[in-house]
Amino acid sequence: MHIVVCIKQVPDPSQARIDRETGLVIREGVDKIINPYDLYALEESLRLKEAHDGQVTALSMGPPSAEDVLKDAVAMGVDHGVLLSGRDFAGADTLATSYALALAVQKLESVDLIICGKQAADGDTAQVGPGLAANLDRPHVTEVRKIRHIEEDKMVVERLTDTGYEVIRLSLPAVITVVKEINEPRIPGLRGMMRAKKAQIPAWDAEYIGADPQRLGLKGSPTRVWRTFEPTRHGQGEMLRGTAGEQAVLLWEKLRGRL
Amino acid sequence: MEMQLEQTERGVWVFVEHRKGEIAGVVLELLNEGRRLAKQLGEPLACILLGSSVVHLSSDLMEYGADEVYVADVPEFDTYRDDLYADALEYLIETYRPKIVLIGGTSNGRSLAPRVATKLKTGLTADCTEFDLDDEGNLLQTRPAFGGNLMATIRCPKHRPQMATVRPKVFTEAKRETGRAGKEILVELPELNPWMEILEVVDEDAVGPNLAEADIVVAGGRGVGGPENFQLVEELAKALGGAVAASRAVVDAGWINYSHQVGQTGRTVAPKLYVACGISGAIQHLVGMQSAETIVAINQDPDAPIFSIATYGLVGDVKEIIPALIKAIKS
Ligand SMILES: Cc1cc2nc3c(=O)[nH]c(=O)nc-3n(C[C@H](O)[C@H](O)[C@H](O)COP(=O)(O)OP(=O)(O)OC[C@H]3O[C@@H](n4cnc5c(N)ncnc54)[C@H](O)[C@@H]3O)c2cc1C
Ligand SMILES: Nc1ncnc2c1ncn2[C@@H]1O[C@H](COP(=O)(O)O)[C@@H](O)[C@H]1O
């Protein structure tokens, strides 16, 4: 079976800072990492590959630096990495991103399953997985916490919901997005790192995947950021004083009025 | 892909999520906000009700503010499912052409909305917390980005409908106006194409109320000390009528299951009150809860980062403070 994992390079969220003057995210000097959720997507693809004798392709759309996350993926054990890169792709919202990723998936040979992370740590939208499925005209299941089994052209998964979970059987090919509960990602070994060092990551452009440039990048994005600003903070909080008992009573006096 | 706007689109739509015959709380919140937008536009507010044996809900929706309710009542809609619900919603939007579509940012809404928006090749803004209209009547959609460190206002000027998912608990619920009537439109759908079977729907015995929809959340971290002591957190949640949450450290240690984890790799919550007990306040935790209205932090380390975002900070041992607090609440 052929599995595609979609991975995104994001600025390290623990270093996220905002320029107070412009209200924009500061990108300079911030480390770029693989989107944390995508590690679970990668790990799940490798487990399926081991169990079902398949191959895994990692796919990322981004600037040339995104090659780094694809090399990380190779170090973990994926067979190939593919980078979608070029000026046409820049400034894409989730609609333009899922369109481009869908064309790249169609360029690959007989893909059975596509795994995405639940959401990306920069935008937190969780839209690309379902959008990718819609573009491919295939089903999707979000927030998968377990793959129970794969039968011929179907698979059975558990999906986390707001109140519990659901067990769903869906037809393949399909897209799933995964949550942290699904597995424990492996740490790349020395062999993997060596392989990653030598790996060639092909870069595909808009023409190669046969994309309509009008549907890519900023041009293909219906949503526009109109303005950005810093959220209003809670202000300087109040530290309560006294013994444990005194603080507890004081807190309850303050909260009671608000609830 | 800039399409010519004919401005034939009309109205604000609210997608009706329901569970076991009850309308989800977020729908009532959307009706309130949708009413305000519809009024400003001078256009109707409509609901989309998909389900099986749900027709009776349409009069409720009218009493909560809907001018029109589009109902598709078919046995296949017995439980929520992405494939059929998305096809039906896409069809209805194409047929009746609303200007704005609002969907609750629940686990179902966040799965449904992007599938539909992509099919319609229109924009979708995730997890909005504020709406407005600009001079041309475009929807201004404000949402937190970068884990709440930045707010962004998004517009979708050249495509219709303008679609948004909306974070639960941000808007107040619409008030019920008994006897308020509206128009019910029973719709016929084209043949649906199923891709999946829902084999089982399991409601887990959540500890306390559902985290995604709770007004009050009490969260415990590693500082609580151990699985036995975690009961203290559960007792406090019970005393306050809130839901139980946890940091990742606690979930990884197995004191409570993953569905309770708040943060970057867990859930995002925005309750009225968040009580963090023995949580250090790592950025990965903060991004999941810093939009809460009031934040209380209990930690024995006065320098713990959680205090930097707390409305009220209590320095001390959770094992002493929590029981004292429960006593204060109960007295
Ligand atoms: C990629 C990635 C994703 C992550 N995602 C998440 C996520 O989704 N959610 C999340 O929570 N974390 C996440 N983390 C982990 C996060 O960085 C922290 O490690 C975690 O939040 C710490 O949990 P904690 O505050 O419970 O534990 P600790 O950091 O160990 O803090 C315990 C706190 O309790 C206090 N304390 C100890 N004893 C007592 C006592 N008796 N009374 C009062 N206070 C006491 C201590 O002073 C300390 O401040 C993620 C990390 C990474 C790298
Ligand atoms: N530029 C991208 N390249 C590859 N995969 C992506 C990209 N953007 C998003 N994804 C995938 O889609 C998931 C959800 O992202 P998002 O919808 O942006 O929150 C991520 O976890 C990735 O698996």
XYZ file of C-alpha atoms and ligand atoms in Angstrom:
666
model
C 0.000 0.000 0.000
C 1.123 3.528 -0.744
C 0.665 6.101 2.016
C 1.220 9.830 1.659
C 1.911 11.896 4.774
C 1.430 15.658 4.572
C 3.820 17.563 6.775
C 4.234 21.274 7.306
C 7.148 23.345 8.500
C 6.032 25.877 11.117
C 7.758 28.475 13.311
C 8.436 26.946 16.739
C 5.292 27.945 18.675
C 7.207 28.150 21.944
C 9.204 31.027 20.443
C 6.210 32.847 18.992
C 6.570 36.599 19.421
C 4.644 39.520 18.022
C 6.090 42.785 16.779
C 4.249 45.341 18.921
C 4.590 48.035 16.286
C 3.241 46.103 13.306
C 1.186 43.470 15.090
C 2.798 40.830 12.871
C 4.445 37.587 13.799
C 8.209 37.853 14.007
C 9.664 35.142 11.796
C 13.311 36.119 11.889
C 15.430 34.259 14.388
C 12.634 31.815 15.167
C 13.475 28.147 14.678
C 11.404 26.268 12.185
C 10.199 22.849 13.185
C 7.986 20.132 11.859
C 4.380 20.771 12.892
C 4.062 18.738 16.149
C 0.902 16.877 15.044
C 2.575 15.757 11.837
C 4.995 13.586 13.799
C 2.024 11.401 14.764
C 0.953 11.264 11.123
C 4.466 10.171 10.140
C 4.692 7.542 12.854
C 1.304 6.077 11.906
C 2.308 5.824 8.261
C 5.489 3.977 9.188
C 3.570 1.524 11.380
C 1.158 0.817 8.523
C 4.036 0.400 6.129
C 5.663 -2.133 8.438
C 2.416 -4.045 8.952
C 1.211 -4.000 5.347
C 4.384 -4.016 3.334
C 3.917 -0.647 1.749
C 5.717 2.530 0.916
C 5.448 6.025 2.353
C 5.885 9.390 0.639
C 6.137 12.554 2.720
C 4.771 15.655 1.024
C 5.244 19.273 2.005
C 4.372 22.581 0.400
C 6.525 25.456 1.495
C 9.657 27.528 0.924
C 12.942 25.759 0.081
C 13.692 25.499 3.824
C 10.807 23.021 4.116
C 13.222 20.469 2.688
C 14.456 20.141 6.278
C 11.208 18.610 7.523
C 11.190 16.197 4.605
C 14.708 15.120 5.558
C 13.486 14.631 9.118
C 10.785 12.398 7.674
C 13.343 10.379 5.735
C 15.386 10.037 8.926
C 12.328 8.568 10.641
C 11.918 6.048 7.826
C 9.755 7.311 4.983
C 10.787 6.149 1.513
C 10.535 9.429 -0.385
C 10.075 13.112 0.223
C 8.481 15.555 -2.211
C 8.640 19.324 -1.862
C 6.122 21.612 -3.541
C 7.898 24.880 -3.870
C 7.888 27.963 -6.039
C 6.675 31.518 -6.146
C 3.192 30.487 -7.345
C 2.512 28.656 -4.083
C 3.351 31.567 -1.781
C 0.658 33.172 0.350
C -1.764 30.255 0.076
C -4.715 29.899 2.430
C -6.136 26.479 3.188
C -8.152 26.321 -0.060
C -5.133 26.970 -2.268
C -2.967 24.675 -0.117
C -5.327 21.742 -0.342
C -5.701 22.241 -4.101
C -1.920 22.096 -4.591
C -1.458 19.109 -2.291
C -4.275 17.250 -4.076
C -2.588 17.700 -7.460
C 0.697 16.450 -6.036
C -1.040 13.375 -4.599
C -2.559 12.685 -8.026
C 0.907 12.877 -9.528
C 2.034 10.037 -7.253
C 1.241 6.466 -8.093
C -1.872 4.717 -6.751
C -2.125 6.283 -3.334
C -4.306 4.355 -0.865
C -4.242 6.575 2.168
C -3.263 10.134 3.031
C -2.477 11.049 6.611
C -2.388 14.629 7.909
C -1.890 16.045 11.380
C -4.966 17.294 13.205
C -3.938 20.898 12.661
C -0.932 23.102 12.022
C 0.514 25.022 14.965
C 0.747 28.323 13.091
C -2.799 28.667 11.773
C -4.606 26.075 13.927
C -7.259 25.752 11.234
C -7.527 21.963 10.807
C -8.900 22.590 7.306
C -6.286 21.197 4.965
C -7.052 17.499 5.598
C -10.793 17.710 4.836
C -10.051 20.169 2.012
C -7.584 17.750 0.467
C -10.187 14.976 0.599
C -12.783 17.229 -1.030
C -10.386 18.098 -3.836
C -9.640 14.438 -4.430
C -13.340 13.624 -4.155
C -12.584 11.008 -1.525
C -13.857 10.554 2.064
C -12.103 11.839 5.169
C -12.176 11.277 8.912
C -10.724 13.855 11.294
C -9.126 13.400 14.729
C -8.427 9.702 14.338
C -7.115 8.230 17.580
C -6.782 4.638 16.382
C -6.670 2.657 13.177
C -8.358 -0.615 14.040
C -7.672 -2.469 10.828
C -7.444 -2.284 7.086
C -9.488 -4.613 4.863
C -8.981 -4.659 1.089
C -10.358 -1.280 0.045
C -11.737 -0.199 3.414
C -10.419 0.755 6.815
C -11.922 0.984 10.292
C -10.885 3.874 12.513
C -11.802 5.431 15.841
C -12.531 9.143 15.707
C -12.333 11.334 18.783
C -15.463 13.460 19.232
C -16.466 16.118 21.751
C -18.316 13.530 23.827
C -16.425 10.299 23.274
C -15.497 8.461 20.122
C -16.979 6.903 16.993
C -16.023 3.801 15.080
C -16.150 4.410 11.338
C -15.591 2.191 8.325
C -14.593 4.170 5.255
C -13.637 3.403 1.680
C -10.065 3.804 0.497
C -8.416 5.862 -0.847
C -9.189 8.301 1.945
C -7.718 11.099 4.023
C -7.439 10.903 7.799
C -6.117 13.460 10.270
C -4.601 12.144 13.483
C -4.367 13.243 17.123
C -1.564 12.690 19.587
C -3.264 9.753 21.278
C -2.738 7.551 18.216
C 0.918 6.656 18.858
C 4.317 7.556 20.264
C 6.548 8.884 17.463
C 9.937 7.196 17.115
C 13.237 9.018 17.420
C 15.353 8.683 14.252
C 18.338 6.380 14.611
C 21.833 6.887 13.261
C 21.087 4.936 10.076
C 18.087 7.080 9.371
C 20.059 10.265 9.871
C 22.692 9.066 7.444
C 20.039 8.199 4.899
C 18.448 11.630 5.339
C 21.750 13.344 4.743
C 22.107 11.650 1.379
C 18.448 11.813 0.377
C 17.509 13.748 -2.737
C 14.279 15.665 -2.235
C 12.730 16.532 -5.613
C 11.094 19.957 -5.777
C 7.935 20.118 -7.870
C 6.602 23.376 -9.229
C 3.153 24.485 -10.376
C 3.709 23.440 -13.966
C 4.957 19.990 -13.034
C 1.792 19.180 -11.095
C -0.378 20.719 -13.809
C -1.838 23.422 -11.577
C -3.893 26.375 -12.692
C -1.775 29.273 -11.380
C -4.963 31.246 -10.708
C -5.908 28.690 -8.054
C -2.547 28.735 -6.263
C -0.953 30.881 -3.594
C -2.319 34.299 -2.755
C -4.156 34.520 -6.096
C -6.052 31.343 -5.394
C -6.903 32.288 -1.814
C -10.409 33.644 -1.180
C -9.569 34.724 2.354
C -7.459 37.802 3.012
C -5.911 38.914 6.265
C -7.339 42.388 6.713
C -5.517 43.262 9.895
C -3.690 41.628 12.775
C -3.376 42.820 16.342
C -2.291 41.694 19.764
C -5.053 40.179 21.870
C -6.116 42.215 24.862
C -4.342 40.742 27.807
C -5.950 40.073 31.116
C -3.980 42.990 32.479
C -1.722 42.594 35.438
C -3.252 39.819 37.434
C -3.760 39.997 41.164
C -1.727 37.835 43.524
C -3.727 36.881 46.581
C -2.071 36.851 49.987
C -2.323 34.879 53.178
C -2.389 31.247 54.241
C -3.876 28.583 51.998
C -7.209 28.936 53.779
C -7.225 32.732 53.603
C -6.373 32.779 49.905
C -9.097 30.232 49.180
C -11.741 32.319 50.960
C -10.572 35.518 49.269
C -10.656 33.835 45.854
C -14.158 32.561 46.354
C -15.343 36.059 47.354
C -13.941 37.397 44.091
C -15.244 34.591 41.897
C -18.713 34.342 43.365
C -19.687 37.685 41.900
C -18.420 36.733 38.435
C -20.052 33.361 38.034
C -10.174 32.739 -9.284
C -11.980 35.986 -8.824
C -15.569 35.499 -9.663
C -17.917 38.306 -10.478
C -20.195 38.930 -7.528
C -23.745 39.141 -8.680
C -24.890 39.994 -5.184
C -27.759 37.593 -5.591
C -26.669 35.920 -2.384
C -28.945 36.604 0.496
C -29.184 35.783 4.138
C -27.248 34.434 7.074
C -27.323 30.689 7.644
C -26.657 28.725 10.791
C -25.897 25.027 10.565
C -27.829 23.135 13.254
C -25.787 20.562 15.119
C -27.862 18.370 17.364
C -27.290 15.363 19.524
C -29.887 12.890 20.778
C -32.702 15.163 19.687
C -31.291 18.239 21.387
C -29.972 21.371 19.733
C -26.291 21.950 20.589
C -25.572 24.990 22.740
C -23.321 26.513 20.126
C -26.273 26.724 17.705
C -28.136 29.012 20.098
C -24.999 31.162 20.345
C -24.771 31.332 16.542
C -28.444 32.268 16.315
C -27.842 35.245 18.571
C -24.842 36.492 16.612
C -26.453 35.559 13.281
C -29.556 37.560 14.213
C -27.392 40.644 14.804
C -25.640 40.285 11.428
C -28.859 39.532 9.554
C -30.506 42.596 11.047
C -27.593 44.788 10.020
C -27.784 43.409 6.480
C -31.558 43.626 6.424
C -31.738 39.986 5.363
C -33.246 36.807 6.807
C -31.622 34.467 9.311
C -32.037 30.824 8.324
C -31.179 27.466 9.860
C -30.108 24.296 8.103
C -31.476 21.270 9.889
C -30.288 17.875 8.678
C -31.290 14.765 10.569
C -33.679 11.912 11.052
C -36.961 12.655 12.886
C -35.876 16.200 13.667
C -38.697 18.226 12.120
C -40.010 19.071 15.588
C -36.845 21.087 16.268
C -37.688 23.648 13.623
C -40.279 25.461 15.735
C -37.711 25.664 18.551
C -35.221 27.216 16.146
C -37.800 29.803 15.104
C -38.447 30.675 18.733
C -34.705 31.199 19.095
C -34.650 33.631 16.194
C -34.630 31.783 12.852
C -36.800 33.361 10.149
C -36.530 30.291 7.950
C -35.622 26.672 8.616
C -34.536 24.415 5.776
C -35.166 20.830 6.824
C -33.924 17.628 5.240
C -35.269 14.770 7.274
C -33.984 11.413 6.020
C -33.140 8.153 7.814
C -29.529 8.228 6.559
C -28.952 11.380 8.634
C -29.555 9.419 11.813
C -26.065 10.172 13.132
C -23.737 12.927 12.019
C -21.498 11.790 9.139
C -19.124 13.894 7.101
C -19.854 12.388 3.704
C -23.628 12.815 3.472
C -23.910 15.965 5.574
C -21.265 17.693 3.453
C -22.953 16.713 0.190
C -26.319 17.916 1.463
C -24.986 21.230 2.763
C -23.087 21.863 -0.459
C -26.254 21.192 -2.449
C -28.396 23.486 -0.288
C -25.888 26.340 -0.440
C -25.671 26.066 -4.210
C -29.422 25.975 -4.543
C -30.421 28.746 -2.134
C -27.250 30.919 -2.161
C -26.782 32.417 1.282
C -24.319 35.251 1.867
C -22.932 33.981 5.159
C -22.756 30.455 6.613
C -21.907 29.980 10.298
C -21.001 26.569 11.710
C -20.107 25.720 15.322
C -16.409 25.025 15.881
C -17.118 21.610 17.400
C -15.335 18.444 16.322
C -18.103 17.820 13.775
C -18.268 21.421 12.575
C -14.520 21.593 12.099
C -14.688 18.486 9.939
C -17.762 19.431 7.914
C -17.051 23.092 7.143
C -13.723 22.704 5.287
C -15.096 19.891 3.137
C -18.049 22.035 2.073
C -16.043 25.260 1.612
C -13.546 23.431 -0.587
C -16.282 21.947 -2.749
C -17.762 25.416 -3.178
C -14.288 26.916 -3.760
C -14.922 29.609 -1.216
C -13.112 30.907 1.871
C -13.509 29.541 5.383
C -12.265 31.185 8.555
C -11.714 28.834 11.482
C -12.683 29.340 15.118
C -13.915 32.913 14.924
C -14.435 34.841 18.125
C -15.805 38.112 16.758
C -17.766 39.315 13.709
C -18.505 42.625 12.123
C -19.492 43.968 8.707
C -17.451 46.431 6.680
C -18.896 49.269 4.595
C -19.477 47.002 1.620
C -21.228 44.420 3.748
C -18.309 41.995 3.797
C -18.022 39.884 6.905
C -15.059 40.790 9.116
C -14.051 37.566 10.829
C -11.717 37.802 13.797
C -9.906 34.762 15.112
C -6.936 33.888 17.274
C -3.833 32.632 15.449
C -0.510 31.327 16.674
C -2.157 29.744 19.666
C -3.845 32.946 20.744
C -0.697 35.078 20.606
C -2.056 37.048 17.684
C -5.534 38.053 16.548
C -6.275 38.281 12.844
C -9.281 39.772 11.091
C -10.024 37.969 7.851
C -12.215 39.002 4.935
C -13.458 37.000 1.984
C -14.310 39.853 -0.391
C -14.707 38.120 -3.744
C -16.302 34.772 -2.997
C -19.662 33.722 -1.660
C -20.795 32.419 0.656
C -18.509 33.692 3.374
C -18.050 30.725 5.691
C -16.833 30.591 9.270
C -16.627 28.140 12.106
C -17.229 29.766 15.456
C -15.667 28.934 18.749
C -18.233 27.639 21.258
C -18.871 29.688 24.386
C -17.743 32.984 22.926
C -21.175 34.405 22.104
C -24.143 34.409 24.460
C -27.092 32.179 23.641
C -30.162 33.618 21.944
C -33.152 34.120 24.193
C -36.251 32.094 23.482
C -39.300 34.029 22.343
C -42.256 31.753 22.866
C -44.669 31.737 19.963
C -42.246 33.340 17.493
C -42.926 31.788 14.080
C -41.047 31.467 10.801
C -41.080 29.627 7.534
C -40.293 25.930 7.312
C -38.905 24.721 4.010
C -38.824 20.965 3.538
C -36.130 20.214 0.997
C -35.680 17.271 -1.326
C -32.084 16.199 -1.736
C -30.559 14.571 -4.798
C -29.340 11.020 -4.429
C -26.577 10.828 -1.830
C -23.370 8.947 -2.261
C -22.189 7.241 0.931
C -18.477 6.709 1.554
C -18.570 5.517 5.110
C -20.489 3.595 7.736
C -20.715 4.754 11.328
C -20.349 1.444 13.172
C -20.592 2.761 16.713
C -21.053 6.043 18.566
C -19.648 5.861 22.066
C -20.210 8.460 24.737
C -17.374 8.063 27.158
C -18.077 8.555 30.837
C -16.484 11.924 30.856
C -15.482 13.056 34.323
C -17.910 15.912 34.783
C -19.469 17.855 31.925
C -18.132 17.965 28.395
C -14.902 19.938 28.202
C -15.619 21.582 24.868
C -18.821 23.184 26.043
C -18.147 23.885 29.725
C -18.336 27.391 31.189
C -15.980 26.382 33.963
C -12.899 24.209 33.576
C -10.714 22.957 36.407
C -7.358 21.662 35.220
C -4.711 19.716 37.067
C -1.005 19.462 36.315
C 1.911 17.427 37.538
C 1.977 19.605 40.663
C -1.153 17.864 41.894
C 1.200 15.075 42.848
C -0.294 11.805 41.679
C -3.323 9.934 40.406
C -4.879 9.710 43.892
C -4.598 13.432 44.423
C -6.093 14.097 41.031
C -9.434 13.392 42.700
C -9.035 16.771 44.376
C -9.210 18.406 40.959
C -12.307 16.373 40.110
C -13.942 17.342 43.407
C -13.246 21.018 42.831
C -14.692 20.755 39.337
C -17.776 19.129 40.778
C -18.164 21.801 43.449
C -17.955 24.495 40.769
C -20.103 22.596 38.263
C -17.240 22.525 35.792
C -15.399 20.115 33.526
C -12.068 18.441 34.293
C -8.961 19.121 32.226
C -5.279 18.282 32.494
C -1.848 19.229 31.272
C 0.003 16.901 28.972
C 2.350 15.836 31.765
C -0.653 14.382 33.586
C -2.072 12.684 30.500
C 1.323 11.193 29.665
C 1.573 9.905 33.223
C -1.797 8.197 32.692
C -3.684 9.933 35.520
C -6.493 10.817 33.133
C -7.174 10.077 29.468
C -6.152 12.159 26.482
C -9.586 13.603 25.769
C -9.034 15.848 28.796
C -5.721 17.288 27.608
C -5.662 21.016 27.003
C -2.982 22.662 24.907
C -1.153 22.586 21.654
C -1.525 18.850 21.168
C -4.834 18.620 22.994
C -7.992 20.659 23.022
C -8.413 24.399 22.880
C -10.904 25.740 25.398
C -12.188 29.230 26.098
C -14.399 28.957 29.189
C -15.571 31.778 31.433
C -13.372 30.434 34.249
C -10.232 28.281 34.030
C -8.647 27.092 37.266
C -5.093 25.786 36.756
C -3.924 23.650 39.684
C -0.249 22.691 39.833
C 0.347 23.601 36.202
C 3.582 25.398 35.374
C 2.199 27.248 32.366
C 4.393 26.029 29.511
C 3.560 27.828 26.267
C 2.193 24.594 24.822
C -0.365 24.537 27.614
C -1.146 28.258 27.506
C -2.069 28.221 23.815
C -4.963 25.928 24.637
C -6.534 28.053 27.358
C -5.298 31.629 27.371
C -8.497 32.933 25.803
C -10.442 32.035 28.970
C -12.203 35.031 30.471
C -10.945 34.561 34.043
C -7.894 32.494 34.856
C -7.044 31.313 38.355
C -3.615 29.793 38.974
C -2.679 27.779 42.031
C 1.019 26.939 42.206
C 3.595 26.748 44.968
C 6.273 28.391 42.853
C 5.664 32.165 42.780
C 7.741 32.395 39.599
C 5.738 29.835 37.633
C 4.915 31.249 34.162
C 1.213 30.493 34.627
C 1.001 33.536 36.921
C 1.867 35.843 34.027
C -1.553 35.242 32.478
C -3.577 34.649 35.646
C -6.392 36.968 36.714
C -5.938 35.674 40.266
C -2.805 33.946 41.491
C -2.619 31.808 44.620
C 0.802 30.732 45.827
C 0.711 27.571 47.870
C 0.216 23.830 47.970
C -2.728 22.555 45.922
C -3.309 19.871 48.540
C -4.139 22.612 51.043
C -5.716 25.236 48.812
C -8.133 23.004 46.892
C -9.819 21.509 49.990
C -10.051 25.006 51.516
C -11.600 26.302 48.328
C -14.122 23.454 48.178
C -15.041 24.247 51.783
C -15.488 27.929 50.965
C -17.703 27.091 47.989
C -19.868 24.735 49.981
C -20.321 27.068 52.954
C 5.395 19.587 20.807
C 4.881 19.720 22.198
C 3.504 19.751 22.413
C 2.989 19.898 23.709
N 1.628 19.950 23.878
C 1.140 20.157 25.115
C -0.265 20.257 25.357
O -1.088 20.128 24.446
N -0.701 20.495 26.606
C 0.153 20.632 27.668
O -0.314 20.855 28.785
N 1.475 20.512 27.486
C 2.001 20.277 26.241
N 3.345 20.122 26.093
C 4.180 19.981 27.298
C 4.511 21.284 27.972
O 5.706 21.802 27.389
C 4.791 21.031 29.479
O 5.776 20.058 29.612
C 3.557 20.593 30.263
O 2.468 21.461 30.007
C 3.875 20.619 31.723
O 2.796 20.137 32.483
P 2.621 20.590 33.998
O 2.506 22.068 34.051
O 1.478 19.811 34.544
O 3.937 20.033 34.701
P 5.238 20.782 35.238
O 5.840 21.634 34.215
O 6.062 19.734 35.889
O 4.665 21.773 36.330
C 4.151 21.400 37.569
C 3.907 22.678 38.351
O 3.282 22.368 39.575
C 3.847 23.114 40.623
N 3.702 22.331 41.857
C 4.384 21.219 42.227
N 3.896 20.740 43.401
C 2.880 21.553 43.765
C 1.999 21.599 44.876
N 2.003 20.657 45.840
N 1.090 22.596 44.937
C 1.044 23.556 43.973
N 1.843 23.562 42.896
C 2.760 22.570 42.794
C 5.285 23.345 40.218
O 5.769 24.548 40.819
C 5.187 23.454 38.694
O 5.034 24.807 38.299
C 3.886 19.986 24.812
C 5.256 19.942 24.592
C 5.759 19.827 23.316
C 7.235 19.796 23.124
N 1.908 23.464 3.399
C 1.595 22.212 3.775
N 2.309 21.171 3.286
C 2.000 19.901 3.657
N 1.021 19.587 4.504
C 0.277 20.580 5.023
C 0.520 21.948 4.682
N -0.371 22.700 5.355
C -1.129 21.855 6.081
N -0.744 20.568 5.894
C -1.322 19.342 6.510
O -2.617 19.627 6.983
C -2.695 19.503 8.401
C -3.625 20.554 8.947
O -3.136 21.861 8.696
P -4.018 23.176 8.864
O -5.284 22.933 8.111
O -3.196 24.280 8.285
O -4.279 23.361 10.341
C -1.263 19.567 8.890
O -1.098 18.887 10.120
C -0.525 18.894 7.725
O -0.631 17.484 7.826
